Amino acid sequence: AFALVRERVPGAVLRLFGGVPVGNEGYADSCHALVRTLGLGDAVTFEGPARRMSWAYALGHAVVLSSRSEGLPLTVIEAATCRRAVVGTDVGGMAEAVGDGGLVVPANDVHALADACVRVLTDDALRHRLADAGHRRALAQFTLDRFLADIRAVYAARGLPEPVVLPPQRRSDGAGAPPVEDPVDAR
């Protein structure tokens, strides 16, 4: 799909974040080989794990999750909190997580995925509208306060005593830091 995107948006860059889980080294090698075969070595980087995901999201204009299988994709929710439009495949809870904050396409349809990516990359107004809508949705639907309120409501509806909830621990690795502004928009 990214090869198709590059045909229409020659300056597009794909930055892949995340480690390679043990046992998936062969798959990672095949991804590197595919990039070479498609002649995309100058446009694709394998970044490895990111210490602060908000930093990784800030580096791009959009976040793409081309999953074939997914539960509730936290990547989409994180991207939305960082005001990034999302392009995702219609698997698992993707459509629920994306909502009006991005475009959802059929899984395994490289042309639909490429078309959606091109739309988001080339239409600034659309990209910003999706990013803002996704941000509002993430703050309304996927915060810790919302989760705790929903859990308390379930307990109350069943006549159970309110659960004891410990406050979240602040991580020392920078996770949970406030989203950073779009470096492109900051110019």
PDB file of C-alpha atoms in Angstrom, residues 31-118:
ATOM      1  CA  CYS A  31       9.371  -6.757   5.866  1.00  0.00           C
ATOM      2  CA  HIS A  32      12.892  -5.400   5.356  1.00  0.00           C
ATOM      3  CA  ALA A  33      13.233  -7.498   2.197  1.00  0.00           C
ATOM      4  CA  LEU A  34       9.905  -6.206   0.847  1.00  0.00           C
ATOM      5  CA  VAL A  35      11.030  -2.612   1.360  1.00  0.00           C
ATOM      6  CA  ARG A  36      14.205  -3.367  -0.627  1.00  0.00           C
ATOM      7  CA  THR A  37      12.279  -5.212  -3.365  1.00  0.00           C
ATOM      8  CA  LEU A  38       9.862  -2.306  -3.780  1.00  0.00           C
ATOM      9  CA  GLY A  39      12.747   0.181  -3.908  1.00  0.00           C
ATOM     10  CA  LEU A  40      11.454   2.081  -0.881  1.00  0.00           C
ATOM     11  CA  GLY A  41      14.641   2.050   1.184  1.00  0.00           C
ATOM     12  CA  ASP A  42      14.943   5.836   1.007  1.00  0.00           C
ATOM     13  CA  ALA A  43      11.369   6.332   2.252  1.00  0.00           C
ATOM     14  CA  VAL A  44      10.875   3.656   4.929  1.00  0.00           C
ATOM     15  CA  THR A  45      12.622   3.492   8.279  1.00  0.00           C
ATOM     16  CA  PHE A  46      12.315   0.841  10.956  1.00  0.00           C
ATOM     17  CA  GLU A  47      12.629   2.945  14.097  1.00  0.00           C
ATOM     18  CA  GLY A  48      12.401   0.222  16.737  1.00  0.00           C
ATOM     19  CA  PRO A  49      10.767   0.853  20.106  1.00  0.00           C
ATOM     20  CA  ALA A  50       9.913   4.453  20.964  1.00  0.00           C
ATOM     21  CA  ARG A  51      10.543   5.570  24.490  1.00  0.00           C
ATOM     22  CA  ARG A  52       7.773   8.178  24.316  1.00  0.00           C
ATOM     23  CA  MET A  53       4.987   7.388  21.905  1.00  0.00           C
ATOM     24  CA  SER A  54       3.746  10.984  21.947  1.00  0.00           C
ATOM     25  CA  TRP A  55       7.096  11.916  20.392  1.00  0.00           C
ATOM     26  CA  ALA A  56       6.733   9.227  17.726  1.00  0.00           C
ATOM     27  CA  TYR A  57       3.195  10.350  16.860  1.00  0.00           C
ATOM     28  CA  ALA A  58       4.351  13.964  16.611  1.00  0.00           C
ATOM     29  CA  LEU A  59       6.838  13.038  13.903  1.00  0.00           C
ATOM     30  CA  GLY A  60       4.137  12.220  11.369  1.00  0.00           C
ATOM     31  CA  HIS A  61       0.986  13.682   9.901  1.00  0.00           C
ATOM     32  CA  ALA A  62      -1.114  10.526  10.378  1.00  0.00           C
ATOM     33  CA  VAL A  63      -1.011   7.128  12.042  1.00  0.00           C
ATOM     34  CA  VAL A  64      -1.776   4.020  10.000  1.00  0.00           C
ATOM     35  CA  LEU A  65      -2.706   0.705  11.567  1.00  0.00           C
ATOM     36  CA  SER A  66      -3.060  -1.894   8.812  1.00  0.00           C
ATOM     37  CA  SER A  67      -3.947  -4.799  11.088  1.00  0.00           C
ATOM     38  CA  ARG A  68      -5.423  -8.081   9.955  1.00  0.00           C
ATOM     39  CA  SER A  69      -6.529  -8.831  13.491  1.00  0.00           C
ATOM     40  CA  GLU A  70      -7.025  -6.483  16.422  1.00  0.00           C
ATOM     41  CA  GLY A  71      -8.802  -6.177  19.735  1.00  0.00           C
ATOM     42  CA  LEU A  72      -9.345  -2.609  20.882  1.00  0.00           C
ATOM     43  CA  PRO A  73      -6.327  -0.876  19.316  1.00  0.00           C
ATOM     44  CA  LEU A  74      -4.716   1.300  21.965  1.00  0.00           C
ATOM     45  CA  THR A  75      -2.435   2.694  19.253  1.00  0.00           C
ATOM     46  CA  VAL A  76      -5.459   4.428  17.717  1.00  0.00           C
ATOM     47  CA  ILE A  77      -6.537   5.907  21.042  1.00  0.00           C
ATOM     48  CA  GLU A  78      -2.995   7.114  21.777  1.00  0.00           C
ATOM     49  CA  ALA A  79      -2.737   8.651  18.305  1.00  0.00           C
ATOM     50  CA  ALA A  80      -6.038  10.457  18.838  1.00  0.00           C
ATOM     51  CA  THR A  81      -4.899  11.899  22.161  1.00  0.00           C
ATOM     52  CA  CYS A  82      -1.875  13.254  20.285  1.00  0.00           C
ATOM     53  CA  ARG A  83      -4.155  14.806  17.643  1.00  0.00           C
ATOM     54  CA  ARG A  84      -3.230  12.509  14.792  1.00  0.00           C
ATOM     55  CA  ALA A  85      -5.688  11.412  12.139  1.00  0.00           C
ATOM     56  CA  VAL A  86      -5.837   7.645  11.799  1.00  0.00           C
ATOM     57  CA  VAL A  87      -6.203   5.278   8.876  1.00  0.00           C
ATOM     58  CA  GLY A  88      -7.096   1.780  10.009  1.00  0.00           C
ATOM     59  CA  THR A  89      -8.440  -1.511   8.749  1.00  0.00           C
ATOM     60  CA  ASP A  90     -11.915  -2.704   9.689  1.00  0.00           C
ATOM     61  CA  VAL A  91     -10.978  -5.482  12.115  1.00  0.00           C
ATOM     62  CA  GLY A  92     -11.845  -6.056  15.769  1.00  0.00           C
ATOM     63  CA  GLY A  93     -12.532  -2.831  17.625  1.00  0.00           C
ATOM     64  CA  MET A  94     -10.818  -0.594  15.059  1.00  0.00           C
ATOM     65  CA  ALA A  95     -13.954   1.208  13.862  1.00  0.00           C
ATOM     66  CA  GLU A  96     -15.041   1.784  17.482  1.00  0.00           C
ATOM     67  CA  ALA A  97     -11.659   3.218  18.440  1.00  0.00           C
ATOM     68  CA  VAL A  98     -11.285   5.360  15.295  1.00  0.00           C
ATOM     69  CA  GLY A  99     -14.833   6.719  15.277  1.00  0.00           C
ATOM     70  CA  ASP A 100     -14.870  10.051  13.459  1.00  0.00           C
ATOM     71  CA  GLY A 101     -11.142  10.535  14.041  1.00  0.00           C
ATOM     72  CA  GLY A 102     -10.004   8.814  10.889  1.00  0.00           C
ATOM     73  CA  LEU A 103     -10.790   6.586   7.956  1.00  0.00           C
ATOM     74  CA  VAL A 104     -11.466   2.854   8.226  1.00  0.00           C
ATOM     75  CA  VAL A 105     -10.995   0.615   5.179  1.00  0.00           C
ATOM     76  CA  PRO A 106     -11.510  -3.099   4.553  1.00  0.00           C
ATOM     77  CA  ALA A 107      -8.695  -5.328   5.792  1.00  0.00           C
ATOM     78  CA  ASN A 108      -6.303  -6.694   3.153  1.00  0.00           C
ATOM     79  CA  ASP A 109      -7.387  -4.100   0.566  1.00  0.00           C
ATOM     80  CA  VAL A 110      -4.111  -2.380  -0.309  1.00  0.00           C
ATOM     81  CA  HIS A 111      -5.777  -0.041  -2.797  1.00  0.00           C
ATOM     82  CA  ALA A 112      -8.368   1.191  -0.277  1.00  0.00           C
ATOM     83  CA  LEU A 113      -5.625   1.611   2.334  1.00  0.00           C
ATOM     84  CA  ALA A 114      -3.448   3.561  -0.102  1.00  0.00           C
ATOM     85  CA  ASP A 115      -6.389   5.742  -1.205  1.00  0.00           C
ATOM     86  CA  ALA A 116      -7.254   6.594   2.407  1.00  0.00           C
ATOM     87  CA  CYS A 117      -3.632   7.420   3.210  1.00  0.00           C
ATOM     88  CA  VAL A 118      -3.359   9.673   0.164  1.00  0.00           C
TER      89      VAL A 118
END
